[in-house]
Every structure is written in C-alpha cells, then in structure tokens.
Amino acid sequence: MGIVFVMLAFITSKIIAPNKPNPEKNSSYECGEEVIGSSWIQFNSRFYVIALIFLLFDVEMVFIFPWAIVFSDATLIAQDQRWGWLSFTEMLIFISILLLGLVYVWRKKDLDWIKPVLKLPTVDTKIPLSAYQAINEAKYQPGLKNKQQENSSVVKENNIETENIKPKFVPRFKKS
C-alpha cells in the first residue's frame, strides 16, 4: 500500500503540476545571489561533519519536549511521586548519553577547525632556486621587437635560414 500511495502521489503531481521550464527556473538558487561559476566545487568535509553533529543534537532536543510536559504535569506527579523521579532520572540518563557523545566527538577532534598547513613541494634538482625566482620575476611584454631582432641575429650567426627550411621527410600515402 505504501508503494502504491507514493507512486500515486508522483503520478498526480506529474499530471497536475505546470511544466514551463526556462533557464532562470533551471538555474541554481543561492539565497537571492546571482550564481557565479559552477556548483560542482570541492568543499571542506568538515562542513559536513559539523552539520551532522549539529543535526544530531538539534533533533535530540525534540525528545526533551515530551519530558518537559510530563515533568511539569502537577496532577500526574500528585497521583504518584515516582512519576516525577522517573522522568527526572530518564532525562539525566538521556542528557548524560548526549554529553558522552559530545565528549567522544570532541576527543576525536571532529569539532576542531584546523586549517590546512601550506606545504611547499620539494624537488631534487640541480637548477638553483635563484634561476626559478628570476623566471618568476621576469615580466612578459608583448610586442618587443628588440628581442625578435636579437633572435634573428642569433639565427643568422648560425648560418641557418629559417624561411627556406624544407622538411627532410615527405609522407606519401598509398591510394587503394
């Protein structure tokens, strides 16, 4: 019966609901802000852990409301004093279990928000670090004709004409 009821709800929704898609309806909604970039980004998994812990303790608060009603009912406690002590003892056990869970999560350091340590990669190379720094500090300036002239003079010094170079291998394709 449950499966039939769910399928009936889906079918009814498909029949009754208007279907007028457009790009604005199909876009992601980010609390009223315009979406920038892709929504497929990597995020820190600590957000997930903290959210689950919050949800756990938030949902557990639902169990405190019935206890508060029983504990505050003077007529129920007036009939038998043990009802008050029973509900009080149950709540002490419940809160102690929650505190035990909180201590466990705290001990596992799931509540610590440790920022990742920036570690620079190390590479075994014979090239000095100053050469890399010189390359990183060099600025690219497009349209410099002096460097192009220097490059062409180096080529001419080597007696190589760059304009008349012919390939040594010419591919030939067989026709079938």
PDB file of N, CA and C in Angstrom, residues 67-84 87:
ATOM      1  N   TRP A  67       9.241  15.140  27.697  1.00  0.00           N
ATOM      2  CA  TRP A  67       9.702  15.039  29.083  1.00  0.00           C
ATOM      3  C   TRP A  67       9.277  16.264  29.881  1.00  0.00           C
ATOM      4  N   ALA A  68       9.418  17.444  29.286  1.00  0.00           N
ATOM      5  CA  ALA A  68       9.045  18.671  29.996  1.00  0.00           C
ATOM      6  C   ALA A  68       7.550  18.685  30.302  1.00  0.00           C
ATOM      7  N   ILE A  69       6.739  18.161  29.401  1.00  0.00           N
ATOM      8  CA  ILE A  69       5.295  18.132  29.640  1.00  0.00           C
ATOM      9  C   ILE A  69       4.964  17.181  30.786  1.00  0.00           C
ATOM     10  N   VAL A  70       5.574  16.001  30.791  1.00  0.00           N
ATOM     11  CA  VAL A  70       5.313  15.037  31.863  1.00  0.00           C
ATOM     12  C   VAL A  70       5.854  15.579  33.182  1.00  0.00           C
ATOM     13  N   PHE A  71       7.020  16.150  33.148  1.00  0.00           N
ATOM     14  CA  PHE A  71       7.650  16.620  34.377  1.00  0.00           C
ATOM     15  C   PHE A  71       6.920  17.827  34.970  1.00  0.00           C
ATOM     16  N   SER A  72       6.283  18.606  34.113  1.00  0.00           N
ATOM     17  CA  SER A  72       5.582  19.796  34.621  1.00  0.00           C
ATOM     18  C   SER A  72       4.110  19.521  34.954  1.00  0.00           C
ATOM     19  N   ASP A  73       3.610  18.326  34.675  1.00  0.00           N
ATOM     20  CA  ASP A  73       2.214  17.995  34.954  1.00  0.00           C
ATOM     21  C   ASP A  73       2.060  17.709  36.450  1.00  0.00           C
ATOM     22  N   ALA A  74       1.490  18.659  37.175  1.00  0.00           N
ATOM     23  CA  ALA A  74       1.366  18.548  38.638  1.00  0.00           C
ATOM     24  C   ALA A  74       0.362  17.465  39.035  1.00  0.00           C
ATOM     25  N   THR A  75      -0.681  17.250  38.225  1.00  0.00           N
ATOM     26  CA  THR A  75      -1.678  16.238  38.593  1.00  0.00           C
ATOM     27  C   THR A  75      -1.105  14.831  38.478  1.00  0.00           C
ATOM     28  N   LEU A  76      -0.266  14.607  37.467  1.00  0.00           N
ATOM     29  CA  LEU A  76       0.348  13.293  37.295  1.00  0.00           C
ATOM     30  C   LEU A  76       1.328  13.006  38.431  1.00  0.00           C
ATOM     31  N   ILE A  77       2.099  14.006  38.789  1.00  0.00           N
ATOM     32  CA  ILE A  77       3.075  13.819  39.866  1.00  0.00           C
ATOM     33  C   ILE A  77       2.365  13.728  41.218  1.00  0.00           C
ATOM     34  N   ALA A  78       1.207  14.419  41.381  1.00  0.00           N
ATOM     35  CA  ALA A  78       0.471  14.367  42.642  1.00  0.00           C
ATOM     36  C   ALA A  78      -0.120  12.967  42.888  1.00  0.00           C
ATOM     37  N   GLN A  79      -0.472  12.253  41.805  1.00  0.00           N
ATOM     38  CA  GLN A  79      -1.018  10.900  41.974  1.00  0.00           C
ATOM     39  C   GLN A  79       0.040   9.941  42.510  1.00  0.00           C
ATOM     40  N   ASP A  80       1.263  10.076  41.966  1.00  0.00           N
ATOM     41  CA  ASP A  80       2.335   9.194  42.417  1.00  0.00           C
ATOM     42  C   ASP A  80       3.650   9.959  42.260  1.00  0.00           C
ATOM     43  N   GLN A  81       4.395  10.086  43.327  1.00  0.00           N
ATOM     44  CA  GLN A  81       5.642  10.852  43.313  1.00  0.00           C
ATOM     45  C   GLN A  81       6.702  10.175  42.441  1.00  0.00           C
ATOM     46  N   ARG A  82       6.530   8.921  42.194  1.00  0.00           N
ATOM     47  CA  ARG A  82       7.549   8.210  41.421  1.00  0.00           C
ATOM     48  C   ARG A  82       7.596   8.664  39.963  1.00  0.00           C
ATOM     49  N   TRP A  83       6.465   9.190  39.425  1.00  0.00           N
ATOM     50  CA  TRP A  83       6.458   9.679  38.047  1.00  0.00           C
ATOM     51  C   TRP A  83       7.462  10.815  37.875  1.00  0.00           C
ATOM     52  N   GLY A  84       7.524  11.719  38.809  1.00  0.00           N
ATOM     53  CA  GLY A  84       8.468  12.837  38.728  1.00  0.00           C
ATOM     54  C   GLY A  84       9.907  12.359  38.775  1.00  0.00           C
ATOM     55  N   SER A  87      10.742  10.428  35.461  1.00  0.00           N
ATOM     56  CA  SER A  87      11.006  11.303  34.315  1.00  0.00           C
ATOM     57  C   SER A  87      12.313  12.077  34.506  1.00  0.00           C
TER      58      SER A  87
END
